[in-house]
Amino acid sequence: VWVAAPGCTFLPVGGSPTSRGAAKPSPMGHGLIEHRAAFHVHCWLSHDSEGRIEDIAAAARSLGLDTVILSDHYAPGNIERAPRGVHHDVLFLPGVELRAGKGGSIVAFPLESDFSNKLSPAERLAEMARQGAVTAIGHVEENLDWGLGPFQAFEAYNLHAEFKAQSVWALAGRFLFYTPDAFFEAAVRTPTENLITLDRELARGRRLGVLAGHDAHANVHVLGATIGTYPEMLRLFSNHILTAAWTVEAIAAGVRAGRTFVVFDFLGDGTGFSMSYGEKGAAPEARAILGDEAPYRAEHTLDVSVPGLAGDPVRIRLLRDGQSLLETDALRFHATLSGPGVYRA
């Protein structure tokens, strides 16, 4: 059984966005802390953004995020200039977004040094591996070369792509009549096609940490005002990464190990989501959790729980190898499994 790293809480309900916080012990145990991160964020190092690090950090702190993974369009010297480590009380991981060849992008982080901008996609991946970076498949809604690899993470959702896919007239109508928060919330949809692709790649044997990309640039200006500010974009969702420490290396290791899940925070606080597999009633440390593989045992249980209070509206959907197994409106369930596979909730 692979307890699928994509424990994607795409529709969490219960709790309040105002109650969310960072760096809380995970109920999945193993000494892991649950960090909330923004992923795929552009700053002034990208040619199409003027975003300041202090503004990005302020937005993250105000929303309870403690980590920002940058993905700037590359230019020589970018890595040397990029923030690494804690700046303005937020942990920054320097990273880049590179074209993948047949569409899509390579998002790599954290990077140690600059490199040639003339490398082919395969050579870029080799260079990222040499630097020990996590490589994520980005913009998976585009036509990708799925033979390219290896990758360790999968951008299941990209906010910029979501807006590009929608009607200009629909966006214009919402812009005129919606408040800014409602305008952005109305654009969010479950990324069904991306999840189908994810399940396909998992079935092929890839082990991928799942991330959602804000693709935030803060670069759309209308009548002197900025649309899509960092606070407006980062408030919509967050990437929850389980690590033993709050360091650049530990965050990268958490993603690489598949210890990630995604929460759309404007719907509710998903902090404390749990998914594990093992002997019924065993302590958390004795059970496999997100990103782990464990032998199938007919008597073992898969346990899934979401935060909330009795009476909160919720739906948990469990999939095996991309096929729906069960749905429940309970906040938690324990189930024996009919066979081995890749399980995602």
CSV table of C-alpha atoms in Angstrom, one decimal:
chain,number,residue,atom,x,y,z
A,1,VAL,CA,0.0,0.0,0.0
A,2,TRP,CA,1.3,3.4,-0.8
A,3,VAL,CA,-0.4,5.9,1.5
A,4,ALA,CA,-0.5,8.5,-1.2
A,5,ALA,CA,1.4,11.7,-0.6
A,6,PRO,CA,-1.4,13.5,-2.4
A,7,GLY,CA,-3.6,13.8,0.7
A,8,CYS,CA,-5.2,16.7,-1.1
A,9,THR,CA,-7.8,18.4,1.0
A,10,PHE,CA,-9.3,20.3,-1.9
A,11,LEU,CA,-12.6,20.9,-0.1
A,12,PRO,CA,-11.9,21.3,3.6
A,13,VAL,CA,-14.8,22.6,5.7
A,14,GLY,CA,-14.9,23.4,9.4
A,15,GLY,CA,-12.9,25.8,11.5
A,16,SER,CA,-12.4,29.4,10.3
A,17,PRO,CA,-9.8,30.9,8.1
A,18,THR,CA,-9.0,33.3,10.9
A,19,SER,CA,-8.0,30.5,13.2
A,20,ARG,CA,-5.4,28.9,10.9
A,21,GLY,CA,-1.8,29.0,12.0
A,22,ALA,CA,1.6,27.7,11.2
A,23,ALA,CA,4.1,25.2,12.7
A,24,LYS,CA,1.7,23.0,14.7
A,25,PRO,CA,2.5,19.4,15.6
A,26,SER,CA,0.9,17.0,13.1
A,27,PRO,CA,-1.6,14.5,14.4
A,28,MET,CA,0.2,12.0,12.2
A,29,GLY,CA,3.0,11.9,14.7
A,30,HIS,CA,6.6,10.8,13.9
A,31,GLY,CA,7.9,14.1,15.4
A,32,LEU,CA,6.6,16.0,12.4
A,33,ILE,CA,5.5,19.7,12.4
A,34,GLU,CA,2.9,20.9,10.0
A,35,HIS,CA,4.1,24.0,8.2
A,36,ARG,CA,2.0,26.2,5.8
A,37,ALA,CA,3.8,27.3,2.7
A,38,ALA,CA,3.2,29.4,-0.4
A,39,PHE,CA,4.5,27.7,-3.5
A,40,HIS,CA,5.4,29.1,-7.0
A,41,VAL,CA,5.8,32.8,-6.0
A,42,HIS,CA,7.6,35.3,-8.2
A,43,CYS,CA,9.4,38.4,-6.9
A,44,TRP,CA,11.5,41.2,-8.4
A,45,LEU,CA,14.0,38.6,-9.6
A,46,SER,CA,11.5,37.7,-12.4
A,47,HIS,CA,11.3,39.9,-15.5
A,48,ASP,CA,7.6,40.2,-15.1
A,49,SER,CA,7.3,41.0,-11.4
A,50,GLU,CA,8.4,43.9,-9.1
A,51,GLY,CA,7.4,42.2,-5.9
A,52,ARG,CA,9.5,43.0,-2.9
A,53,ILE,CA,10.6,40.2,-0.5
A,54,GLU,CA,9.4,42.3,2.5
A,55,ASP,CA,5.9,42.6,0.9
A,56,ILE,CA,5.7,38.8,0.2
A,57,ALA,CA,6.8,38.1,3.8
A,58,ALA,CA,4.3,40.5,5.3
A,59,ALA,CA,1.5,38.9,3.3
A,60,ALA,CA,2.6,35.4,4.4
A,61,ARG,CA,2.8,36.3,8.0
A,62,SER,CA,-0.6,38.0,8.0
A,63,LEU,CA,-2.1,34.8,6.7
A,64,GLY,CA,-0.3,32.4,9.1
A,65,LEU,CA,2.1,31.0,6.5
A,66,ASP,CA,5.7,30.5,7.6
A,67,THR,CA,7.3,29.4,4.4
A,68,VAL,CA,7.6,30.8,0.8
A,69,ILE,CA,9.0,28.7,-2.1
A,70,LEU,CA,10.1,31.1,-4.8
A,71,SER,CA,10.0,30.1,-8.5
A,72,ASP,CA,11.5,33.1,-10.4
A,73,HIS,CA,12.0,33.1,-14.1
A,74,TYR,CA,15.7,32.5,-14.4
A,75,ALA,CA,18.4,35.0,-15.4
A,76,PRO,CA,22.1,34.6,-14.6
A,77,GLY,CA,22.8,35.9,-11.1
A,78,ASN,CA,19.3,35.2,-9.8
A,79,ILE,CA,20.3,32.5,-7.3
A,80,GLU,CA,23.1,34.6,-5.8
A,81,ARG,CA,20.6,37.4,-5.2
A,82,ALA,CA,17.7,35.3,-4.0
A,83,PRO,CA,16.7,35.2,-0.3
A,84,ARG,CA,17.6,31.9,1.4
A,85,GLY,CA,16.6,31.1,4.9
A,86,VAL,CA,14.6,33.3,7.3
A,87,HIS,CA,13.9,36.8,6.1
A,88,HIS,CA,11.3,39.0,7.9
A,89,ASP,CA,10.3,36.0,10.0
A,90,VAL,CA,9.4,33.9,7.0
A,91,LEU,CA,11.5,31.0,5.6
A,92,PHE,CA,12.4,31.5,1.9
A,93,LEU,CA,13.5,28.8,-0.5
A,94,PRO,CA,15.2,30.1,-3.6
A,95,GLY,CA,13.9,28.5,-6.8
A,96,VAL,CA,13.3,28.9,-10.5
A,97,GLU,CA,10.7,28.2,-13.1
A,98,LEU,CA,12.1,26.9,-16.4
A,99,ARG,CA,10.4,25.7,-19.6
A,100,ALA,CA,10.0,22.0,-19.9
A,101,GLY,CA,10.3,21.7,-23.6
A,102,LYS,CA,7.0,20.4,-24.9
A,103,GLY,CA,4.9,22.6,-22.7
A,104,GLY,CA,4.6,23.0,-18.9
A,105,SER,CA,7.5,24.0,-16.7
A,106,ILE,CA,10.1,22.7,-14.4
A,107,VAL,CA,9.9,24.3,-10.9
A,108,ALA,CA,13.1,23.6,-9.0
A,109,PHE,CA,14.0,24.5,-5.4
A,110,PRO,CA,16.1,25.1,-3.3
A,111,LEU,CA,19.0,26.0,-5.5
A,112,GLU,CA,22.6,26.6,-4.4
A,113,SER,CA,24.2,28.3,-7.3
A,114,ASP,CA,23.7,29.8,-10.8
A,115,PHE,CA,23.9,27.8,-14.0
A,116,SER,CA,23.9,28.2,-17.7
A,117,ASN,CA,20.7,29.4,-19.2
A,118,LYS,CA,21.3,27.5,-22.4
A,119,LEU,CA,20.7,24.0,-21.1
A,120,SER,CA,18.2,21.7,-22.7
A,121,PRO,CA,15.3,20.5,-20.5
A,122,ALA,CA,17.0,17.2,-19.8
A,123,GLU,CA,20.3,19.0,-19.0
A,124,ARG,CA,18.4,21.4,-16.7
A,125,LEU,CA,16.9,18.5,-14.7
A,126,ALA,CA,20.4,17.0,-14.4
A,127,GLU,CA,21.7,20.3,-13.1
A,128,MET,CA,18.9,20.6,-10.6
A,129,ALA,CA,19.7,17.0,-9.4
A,130,ARG,CA,23.3,17.9,-9.1
A,131,GLN,CA,22.4,20.8,-6.8
A,132,GLY,CA,20.1,18.5,-4.7
A,133,ALA,CA,17.0,20.5,-5.6
A,134,VAL,CA,13.4,19.2,-5.6
A,135,THR,CA,12.0,19.3,-9.2
A,136,ALA,CA,8.3,19.8,-9.6
A,137,ILE,CA,6.2,19.3,-12.7
A,138,GLY,CA,4.5,22.7,-13.2
A,139,HIS,CA,1.6,23.9,-15.4
A,140,VAL,CA,0.5,20.4,-16.0
A,141,GLU,CA,-2.6,21.7,-17.8
A,142,GLU,CA,-0.3,22.2,-20.8
A,143,ASN,CA,0.9,19.5,-23.2
A,144,LEU,CA,3.9,18.0,-21.4
A,145,ASP,CA,6.6,15.6,-22.2
A,146,TRP,CA,5.8,12.9,-19.7
A,147,GLY,CA,8.9,11.0,-20.6
A,148,LEU,CA,10.9,13.8,-19.0
A,149,GLY,CA,12.1,13.2,-15.5
A,150,PRO,CA,12.7,12.4,-12.7
A,151,PHE,CA,10.4,14.7,-10.8
A,152,GLN,CA,9.6,14.6,-7.1
A,153,ALA,CA,6.6,16.9,-7.0
A,154,PHE,CA,3.4,17.7,-8.9
A,155,GLU,CA,1.7,21.1,-9.2
A,156,ALA,CA,-1.9,19.9,-9.1
A,157,TYR,CA,-3.3,23.4,-9.1
A,158,ASN,CA,-2.1,26.7,-10.6
A,159,LEU,CA,-4.0,29.9,-10.0
A,160,HIS,CA,-2.7,31.7,-13.0
A,161,ALA,CA,-3.7,28.9,-15.3
A,162,GLU,CA,-7.2,28.9,-13.7
A,163,PHE,CA,-7.7,32.5,-14.8
A,164,LYS,CA,-6.3,31.9,-18.3
A,165,ALA,CA,-8.8,29.1,-18.8
A,166,GLN,CA,-11.8,31.3,-18.0
A,167,SER,CA,-13.9,33.6,-20.2
A,168,VAL,CA,-12.7,37.2,-20.4
A,169,TRP,CA,-16.3,38.3,-20.3
A,170,ALA,CA,-17.0,36.3,-17.2
A,171,LEU,CA,-13.9,37.7,-15.5
A,172,ALA,CA,-14.9,41.2,-16.5
A,173,GLY,CA,-18.4,40.8,-15.1
A,174,ARG,CA,-17.1,39.5,-11.8
A,175,PHE,CA,-14.5,42.3,-11.6
A,176,LEU,CA,-17.2,44.9,-11.9
A,177,PHE,CA,-19.6,43.5,-9.4
A,178,TYR,CA,-17.6,41.4,-6.9
A,179,THR,CA,-15.4,42.4,-4.0
A,180,PRO,CA,-11.7,41.6,-4.6
A,181,ASP,CA,-11.8,38.5,-2.3
A,182,ALA,CA,-15.1,37.2,-3.9
A,183,PHE,CA,-13.6,37.8,-7.4
A,184,PHE,CA,-10.7,35.5,-6.7
A,185,GLU,CA,-12.7,32.9,-4.8
A,186,ALA,CA,-15.2,32.6,-7.7
A,187,ALA,CA,-12.3,31.5,-10.0
A,188,VAL,CA,-11.3,28.5,-7.9
A,189,ARG,CA,-12.5,25.1,-9.1
A,190,THR,CA,-11.4,21.5,-8.3
A,191,PRO,CA,-8.7,20.7,-10.8
A,192,THR,CA,-10.3,17.6,-12.1
A,193,GLU,CA,-8.2,17.1,-15.2
A,194,ASN,CA,-5.0,17.7,-13.3
A,195,LEU,CA,-6.0,15.1,-10.7
A,196,ILE,CA,-6.7,12.6,-13.4
A,197,THR,CA,-3.2,13.2,-14.7
A,198,LEU,CA,-1.8,12.9,-11.2
A,199,ASP,CA,-3.5,9.5,-10.6
A,200,ARG,CA,-2.2,8.3,-14.0
A,201,GLU,CA,1.4,9.2,-13.1
A,202,LEU,CA,1.1,7.7,-9.6
A,203,ALA,CA,-0.2,4.5,-11.2
A,204,ARG,CA,2.9,4.5,-13.4
A,205,GLY,CA,5.1,4.4,-10.4
A,206,ARG,CA,6.0,8.1,-9.8
A,207,ARG,CA,6.1,9.1,-6.2
A,208,LEU,CA,5.1,12.8,-6.2
A,209,GLY,CA,4.5,15.3,-3.4
A,210,VAL,CA,1.5,17.4,-4.3
A,211,LEU,CA,1.6,21.2,-4.4
A,212,ALA,CA,-0.7,24.0,-5.4
A,213,GLY,CA,1.0,27.0,-7.1
A,214,HIS,CA,-0.1,30.6,-6.5
A,215,ASP,CA,1.9,31.8,-9.5
A,216,ALA,CA,1.8,35.2,-7.8
A,217,HIS,CA,3.5,38.1,-9.5
A,218,ALA,CA,1.5,41.1,-8.3
A,219,ASN,CA,2.0,42.5,-11.8
A,220,VAL,CA,-1.6,43.4,-13.0
A,221,HIS,CA,-2.2,47.1,-12.7
A,222,VAL,CA,-5.5,48.8,-13.5
A,223,LEU,CA,-6.1,52.5,-13.0
A,224,GLY,CA,-3.2,52.7,-10.6
A,225,ALA,CA,-4.4,49.7,-8.5
A,226,THR,CA,-2.8,46.3,-8.3
A,227,ILE,CA,-5.1,43.3,-8.9
A,228,GLY,CA,-3.9,40.0,-7.5
A,229,THR,CA,-1.7,41.3,-4.7
A,230,TYR,CA,0.2,38.9,-2.6
A,231,PRO,CA,-2.3,39.0,0.2
A,232,GLU,CA,-5.2,38.4,-2.2
A,233,MET,CA,-3.5,35.4,-3.9
A,234,LEU,CA,-1.8,33.7,-0.9
A,235,ARG,CA,-5.0,33.8,1.2
A,236,LEU,CA,-6.8,31.4,-1.1
A,237,PHE,CA,-4.9,28.2,-0.4
A,238,SER,CA,-1.7,26.9,1.3
A,239,ASN,CA,0.6,23.9,1.0
A,240,HIS,CA,0.9,21.9,4.2
A,241,ILE,CA,4.4,20.3,4.5
A,242,LEU,CA,5.3,18.0,7.3
A,243,THR,CA,8.9,18.3,8.5
A,244,ALA,CA,11.0,17.7,11.6
A,245,ALA,CA,12.5,21.1,11.4
A,246,TRP,CA,11.9,24.6,10.0
A,247,THR,CA,14.8,24.8,7.6
A,248,VAL,CA,15.3,25.1,3.9
A,249,GLU,CA,16.7,21.5,3.8
A,250,ALA,CA,13.8,20.1,5.9
A,251,ILE,CA,11.1,21.7,3.9
A,252,ALA,CA,12.6,20.4,0.7
A,253,ALA,CA,12.9,16.9,2.2
A,254,GLY,CA,9.3,17.0,3.3
A,255,VAL,CA,8.2,17.7,-0.3
A,256,ARG,CA,10.5,15.1,-1.7
A,257,ALA,CA,9.2,12.5,0.8
A,258,GLY,CA,5.6,13.3,-0.3
A,259,ARG,CA,4.6,14.6,3.1
A,260,THR,CA,2.3,17.3,1.7
A,261,PHE,CA,-1.3,18.2,1.3
A,262,VAL,CA,-3.2,21.2,0.0
A,263,VAL,CA,-5.9,23.2,1.7
A,264,PHE,CA,-8.1,25.9,0.2
A,265,ASP,CA,-8.1,28.1,3.2
A,266,PHE,CA,-11.0,30.4,2.1
A,267,LEU,CA,-13.3,27.4,2.6
A,268,GLY,CA,-12.0,26.5,6.1
A,269,ASP,CA,-9.0,25.6,8.1
A,270,GLY,CA,-7.5,22.2,7.1
A,271,THR,CA,-4.7,22.3,9.6
A,272,GLY,CA,-4.6,18.9,11.3
A,273,PHE,CA,-5.6,16.7,8.4
A,274,SER,CA,-4.5,13.1,9.0
A,275,MET,CA,-4.1,10.0,6.8
A,276,SER,CA,-2.4,6.9,8.0
A,277,TYR,CA,-2.3,3.1,7.5
A,278,GLY,CA,-1.3,0.3,9.9
A,279,GLU,CA,-2.4,-1.9,12.7
A,280,LYS,CA,-5.8,-0.8,14.2
A,281,GLY,CA,-5.3,1.2,17.3
A,282,ALA,CA,-1.5,1.5,17.0
A,283,ALA,CA,0.3,4.6,18.0
A,284,PRO,CA,0.8,7.2,15.2
A,285,GLU,CA,4.6,6.4,15.1
A,286,ALA,CA,3.7,2.7,14.3
A,287,ARG,CA,1.6,3.6,11.3
A,288,ALA,CA,2.5,4.7,7.7
A,289,ILE,CA,1.6,8.2,6.8
A,290,LEU,CA,1.5,10.5,3.8
A,291,GLY,CA,4.4,9.6,1.5
A,292,ASP,CA,5.1,6.2,3.0
A,293,GLU,CA,4.8,2.7,1.5
A,294,ALA,CA,3.8,-0.2,3.7
A,295,PRO,CA,3.0,-3.9,3.1
A,296,TYR,CA,-0.6,-4.7,2.6
A,297,ARG,CA,-2.3,-6.5,5.5
A,298,ALA,CA,-6.0,-7.5,5.4
A,299,GLU,CA,-6.4,-6.6,9.0
A,300,HIS,CA,-4.8,-3.2,8.9
A,301,THR,CA,-6.8,0.0,8.6
A,302,LEU,CA,-6.6,3.2,6.6
A,303,ASP,CA,-7.5,6.1,8.9
A,304,VAL,CA,-8.5,9.5,7.5
A,305,SER,CA,-9.6,12.5,9.5
A,306,VAL,CA,-10.3,16.2,8.8
A,307,PRO,CA,-10.4,19.0,11.4
A,308,GLY,CA,-13.8,20.2,12.4
A,309,LEU,CA,-16.6,19.9,14.9
A,310,ALA,CA,-19.6,17.5,14.9
A,311,GLY,CA,-22.2,18.9,12.6
A,312,ASP,CA,-19.8,20.6,10.2
A,313,PRO,CA,-20.5,19.9,6.6
A,314,VAL,CA,-17.8,17.7,5.2
A,315,ARG,CA,-17.2,15.1,2.5
A,316,ILE,CA,-14.2,12.7,2.5
A,317,ARG,CA,-13.6,10.9,-0.8
A,318,LEU,CA,-11.2,8.0,-0.9
A,319,LEU,CA,-9.6,6.8,-4.2
A,320,ARG,CA,-7.4,3.8,-5.0
A,321,ASP,CA,-5.3,4.0,-8.2
A,322,GLY,CA,-7.4,6.9,-9.3
A,323,GLN,CA,-10.8,5.1,-8.9
A,324,SER,CA,-13.3,6.3,-6.3
A,325,LEU,CA,-13.8,3.7,-3.5
A,326,LEU,CA,-16.0,5.5,-1.0
A,327,GLU,CA,-17.4,8.8,0.2
A,328,THR,CA,-18.5,9.7,3.7
A,329,ASP,CA,-19.8,12.8,5.4
A,330,ALA,CA,-18.1,11.9,8.7
A,331,LEU,CA,-15.2,13.9,10.0
A,332,ARG,CA,-13.1,10.7,10.2
A,333,PHE,CA,-13.2,7.0,9.2
A,334,HIS,CA,-11.3,3.8,9.7
A,335,ALA,CA,-11.5,1.2,6.9
A,336,THR,CA,-9.8,-2.1,6.1
A,337,LEU,CA,-8.7,-2.2,2.5
A,338,SER,CA,-9.5,-4.8,-0.1
A,339,GLY,CA,-6.1,-4.8,-1.6
A,340,PRO,CA,-2.8,-3.0,-2.3
A,341,GLY,CA,-2.6,0.2,-4.3
A,342,VAL,CA,-2.0,3.9,-4.3
A,343,TYR,CA,-4.5,5.6,-1.9
A,344,ARG,CA,-5.4,9.2,-2.1
A,345,ALA,CA,-8.0,11.2,-0.1
